[in-house]
């Protein structure tokens, strides 16, 4: 009998060890947004030191206070958006200055402006593309260079959407296009960086409550129609909540996902299954 067959590996003996992230350092863009805040709190609760970046100092400070109230991982704040490579480098350097390392990059910043193509200004379309694609490229370039230079087997997590796979006739030419590009960026970075042990994945939710989707919960006719149509396509019969995304994110940012890369993980209540 092969003696190895009787050896119980550590992941089998202690499966929760696969999710051990305490002591690591995460850089989170969009840190004051719905998903960025959730990631900062969840990671910090597990002992990760988090650097949160965003455009609103007041909102960042509020999230930082919430992180500190957990009494676990430390928090560092940098007021910045990835509008240029210099901005991305400044976020990276702030995290390195605060904690001496970066292990996880969460690109959670984003933007949407709905509008039918025949009515939409080009500048509005470009603003969505810049926020959702160009900014992600800058962050990946900056932190990826650090990972490679320091031989860090980093974890990169991008925010996509079911709209990267499905169209929408409610004026989403900018958003759908940007998320399709996010999916492609996820796959190409995963293949490009696999040789360095860096994993790159994306979460693709359906509609969930956030600052980005607030327009759908008011009296706006377009928003109400979009909400109703979205609910009709979700087999589980409800919109997503930010807590629904945390489990998948922790998997993709922990050793549990070391053999998972280049994937767009749909957290959508069954939307893409139907």
Coordinates of C-alpha atoms in Angstrom, one line a residue:
X1 CA 0.0 0.0 0.0
X2 CA 1.2 3.5 -0.8
X3 CA 2.1 5.1 2.6
X4 CA 1.1 8.5 1.1
X5 CA -2.5 7.3 0.9
X6 CA -2.7 7.3 4.7
X7 CA -1.3 10.8 5.1
X8 CA -4.0 13.3 5.9
X9 CA -3.0 16.7 4.5
X10 CA -3.4 19.9 6.5
X11 CA -6.3 21.2 4.3
X12 CA -8.2 18.0 4.9
X13 CA -7.3 17.9 8.6
X14 CA -8.1 21.6 9.1
X15 CA -10.2 22.9 6.2
X16 CA -10.6 26.3 7.7
X17 CA -6.8 26.8 7.4
X18 CA -7.5 27.4 3.7
X19 CA -9.2 30.6 4.6
X20 CA -6.4 31.9 6.9
X21 CA -5.6 35.5 5.9
X22 CA -4.6 37.1 9.3
X23 CA -1.6 39.3 9.1
X24 CA -1.9 40.0 5.3
X25 CA -2.3 43.4 3.8
X26 CA -5.1 44.4 1.4
X27 CA -5.4 47.5 -0.8
X28 CA -9.0 48.3 -1.6
X29 CA -10.1 50.9 -4.2
X30 CA -13.6 52.3 -3.9
X31 CA -13.1 51.7 -0.2
X32 CA -16.0 53.9 0.9
X33 CA -18.4 52.3 -1.6
X34 CA -20.8 49.5 -0.8
X35 CA -18.6 46.6 -1.8
X36 CA -15.3 48.3 -0.8
X37 CA -16.7 49.0 2.7
X38 CA -17.9 45.4 3.0
X39 CA -14.5 44.1 2.0
X40 CA -12.6 46.3 4.4
X41 CA -14.8 45.2 7.3
X42 CA -14.8 41.5 6.4
X43 CA -11.0 41.3 5.8
X44 CA -10.2 43.4 8.9
X45 CA -12.4 41.1 11.0
X46 CA -10.2 38.3 9.9
X47 CA -7.0 40.1 10.9
X48 CA -6.1 41.7 7.6
X49 CA -4.6 45.2 7.6
X50 CA -6.5 47.2 5.0
X51 CA -5.7 50.3 3.0
X52 CA -8.9 51.9 1.7
X53 CA -8.8 54.5 -1.1
X54 CA -11.6 56.7 -2.4
X55 CA -12.6 60.2 -3.3
X56 CA -14.5 61.2 -0.2
X57 CA -12.4 61.8 2.9
X58 CA -15.4 62.0 5.2
X59 CA -16.8 58.6 3.9
X60 CA -13.4 57.0 4.1
X61 CA -13.0 58.2 7.7
X62 CA -16.3 56.7 8.6
X63 CA -15.4 53.3 7.2
X64 CA -12.0 53.5 8.9
X65 CA -13.8 54.2 12.2
X66 CA -16.0 51.1 11.6
X67 CA -12.9 49.0 10.9
X68 CA -11.2 50.2 14.1
X69 CA -14.3 49.4 16.1
X70 CA -13.8 45.7 15.2
X71 CA -10.5 45.7 17.1
X72 CA -8.8 43.3 14.6
X73 CA -6.9 44.4 11.5
X74 CA -5.5 47.9 11.2
X75 CA -6.6 50.5 8.7
X76 CA -4.9 53.1 6.5
X77 CA -6.7 55.7 4.5
X78 CA -5.7 57.4 1.3
X79 CA -7.9 59.9 -0.5
X80 CA -7.4 59.0 -4.2
X81 CA -9.1 57.5 -7.2
X82 CA -7.2 55.6 -9.9
X83 CA -7.5 58.3 -12.5
X84 CA -3.9 58.0 -13.5
X85 CA -0.9 55.7 -13.0
X86 CA 0.5 58.2 -10.6
X87 CA -2.7 57.9 -8.5
X88 CA -2.4 54.1 -8.5
X89 CA 1.3 54.3 -7.5
X90 CA 0.3 56.7 -4.7
X91 CA -2.2 54.2 -3.3
X92 CA 0.2 51.4 -3.6
X93 CA 3.0 53.3 -1.9
X94 CA 0.6 54.4 0.9
X95 CA -0.2 50.8 1.7
X96 CA 3.4 49.8 1.6
X97 CA 4.4 52.7 3.9
X98 CA 1.7 51.8 6.3
X99 CA 2.0 48.0 6.4
X100 CA 5.2 47.1 4.6
X101 CA 3.5 44.8 2.1
X102 CA 0.5 44.2 -0.1
X103 CA -0.9 40.7 -0.5
X104 CA -4.4 41.4 -1.9
X105 CA -5.7 43.9 -4.3
X106 CA -9.4 44.6 -4.5
X107 CA -10.5 46.8 -7.3
X108 CA -13.9 47.9 -6.2
X109 CA -14.1 51.5 -7.6
X110 CA -16.6 52.0 -10.3
X111 CA -19.3 54.2 -11.9
X112 CA -22.4 54.0 -14.0
X113 CA -24.5 56.5 -15.9
X114 CA -27.5 55.0 -17.7
X115 CA -28.6 56.4 -21.0
X116 CA -29.8 55.2 -24.4
X117 CA -27.0 55.4 -27.0
X118 CA -28.9 57.8 -29.3
X119 CA -29.3 60.3 -26.4
X120 CA -26.1 59.7 -24.4
X121 CA -23.2 62.1 -24.6
X122 CA -19.9 60.6 -25.6
X123 CA -18.3 62.2 -22.5
X124 CA -20.7 60.2 -20.3
X125 CA -19.9 56.9 -22.0
X126 CA -16.1 57.6 -21.7
X127 CA -16.5 58.5 -18.0
X128 CA -17.9 55.1 -17.3
X129 CA -15.2 53.3 -19.3
X130 CA -12.5 55.4 -17.5
X131 CA -13.8 54.6 -14.1
X132 CA -14.5 50.9 -14.7
X133 CA -11.7 49.9 -17.1
X134 CA -8.9 52.4 -17.2
X135 CA -8.8 52.7 -13.4
X136 CA -8.6 48.9 -13.0
X137 CA -5.8 48.7 -15.6
X138 CA -3.8 51.4 -13.7
X139 CA -4.2 49.5 -10.4
X140 CA -3.3 46.2 -11.9
X141 CA -0.2 47.7 -13.6
X142 CA 1.0 49.4 -10.4
X143 CA 0.4 46.6 -7.9
X144 CA 1.2 43.9 -10.3
X145 CA 4.7 45.4 -10.8
X146 CA 5.2 45.2 -7.1
X147 CA 4.0 41.6 -6.9
X148 CA 6.3 40.5 -9.6
X149 CA 9.3 42.5 -8.3
X150 CA 9.0 41.2 -4.8
X151 CA 7.9 37.7 -5.8
X152 CA 4.6 38.0 -4.0
X153 CA 2.0 35.4 -4.9
X154 CA -0.7 38.1 -4.7
X155 CA -4.5 37.8 -5.0
X156 CA -6.3 40.3 -7.3
X157 CA -10.1 40.6 -7.2
X158 CA -12.0 42.8 -9.7
X159 CA -15.7 43.7 -9.7
X160 CA -17.6 42.7 -12.8
X161 CA -21.3 42.2 -13.3
X162 CA -23.8 39.9 -15.0
X163 CA -23.9 42.9 -17.5
X164 CA -20.5 41.8 -18.7
X165 CA -22.2 38.8 -20.2
X166 CA -25.8 40.0 -20.8
X167 CA -27.0 43.1 -22.6
X168 CA -29.7 45.4 -21.1
X169 CA -32.1 47.6 -23.0
X170 CA -32.4 50.2 -20.2
X171 CA -29.5 52.3 -21.5
X172 CA -26.5 50.3 -20.4
X173 CA -24.3 50.6 -23.5
X174 CA -21.5 52.1 -21.4
X175 CA -21.8 49.9 -18.3
X176 CA -22.2 46.6 -20.2
X177 CA -19.3 47.4 -22.4
X178 CA -17.1 48.3 -19.4
X179 CA -17.9 45.1 -17.6
X180 CA -17.3 43.0 -20.7
X181 CA -13.9 44.6 -20.8
X182 CA -13.4 43.8 -17.0
X183 CA -14.1 40.2 -17.8
X184 CA -11.5 40.2 -20.6
X185 CA -8.9 42.0 -18.4
X186 CA -9.5 39.4 -15.6
X187 CA -8.7 36.5 -18.0
X188 CA -5.7 38.0 -19.7
X189 CA -4.1 39.1 -16.4
X190 CA -4.7 35.6 -15.0
X191 CA -2.9 34.0 -18.0
X192 CA -0.1 36.7 -18.0
X193 CA 0.6 36.4 -14.3
X194 CA 0.1 32.7 -13.7
X195 CA 3.9 32.1 -14.0
X196 CA 4.4 34.3 -11.0
X197 CA 1.8 32.5 -8.8
X198 CA -0.5 35.6 -8.9
X199 CA -4.2 34.8 -9.2
X200 CA -6.7 37.1 -10.8
X201 CA -10.5 36.6 -10.5
X202 CA -13.7 38.7 -10.7
X203 CA -17.0 38.7 -8.9
X204 CA -20.0 39.3 -11.1
X205 CA -23.2 40.1 -9.2
X206 CA -26.6 40.8 -10.4
X207 CA -28.4 43.9 -9.1
X208 CA -27.8 44.4 -5.4
X209 CA -28.4 47.4 -3.2
X210 CA -25.5 49.9 -3.5
X211 CA -24.8 53.5 -4.1
X212 CA -24.4 52.6 -7.8
X213 CA -27.9 51.2 -8.1
X214 CA -29.7 53.7 -5.9
X215 CA -31.4 55.2 -9.0
X216 CA -33.3 52.0 -9.3
X217 CA -35.0 52.3 -5.9
X218 CA -36.6 55.7 -6.4
X219 CA -39.5 56.9 -8.4
X220 CA -37.7 57.2 -11.7
X221 CA -39.7 55.3 -14.4
X222 CA -36.6 53.8 -16.0
X223 CA -35.2 52.7 -12.7
X224 CA -38.5 51.0 -11.6
X225 CA -38.8 49.2 -14.9
X226 CA -35.2 48.0 -14.6
X227 CA -35.7 46.7 -11.1
X228 CA -38.9 44.9 -12.0
X229 CA -37.3 43.3 -15.0
X230 CA -34.3 42.2 -13.0
X231 CA -36.4 40.6 -10.3
X232 CA -38.3 38.7 -12.9
X233 CA -35.0 37.1 -14.1
X234 CA -33.7 36.0 -10.7
X235 CA -34.8 32.5 -9.7
X236 CA -34.1 33.1 -6.0
X237 CA -36.7 35.9 -6.2
X238 CA -34.8 38.8 -4.6
X239 CA -32.1 41.3 -5.2
X240 CA -28.7 40.8 -3.9
X241 CA -27.3 42.2 -0.6
X242 CA -23.7 43.1 -0.1
X243 CA -23.3 40.3 2.4
X244 CA -24.1 37.8 -0.4
X245 CA -20.8 38.8 -2.0
X246 CA -18.5 38.4 1.0
X247 CA -18.2 34.6 1.0
X248 CA -17.1 34.5 -2.6
X249 CA -14.7 37.3 -2.1
X250 CA -13.0 35.7 0.9
X251 CA -12.6 32.5 -1.1
X252 CA -11.0 34.3 -3.9
X253 CA -8.7 36.3 -1.6
X254 CA -7.6 33.3 0.5
X255 CA -5.4 30.2 -0.1
X256 CA -8.6 28.3 -0.7
X257 CA -8.5 29.6 -4.3
X258 CA -4.9 29.0 -5.1
X259 CA -5.8 26.9 -8.1
X260 CA -8.6 29.2 -9.3
X261 CA -7.6 32.0 -11.6
X262 CA -9.1 33.8 -14.6
X263 CA -12.6 33.1 -13.4
X264 CA -15.7 35.4 -13.4
X265 CA -17.7 34.1 -10.5
X266 CA -21.4 34.9 -10.8
X267 CA -23.1 35.7 -7.5
X268 CA -26.5 36.4 -9.0
X269 CA -29.3 34.4 -7.4
X270 CA -29.4 32.1 -10.5
X271 CA -29.7 35.0 -13.0
X272 CA -27.2 33.6 -15.5
X273 CA -28.5 30.0 -15.1
X274 CA -31.9 30.9 -16.6

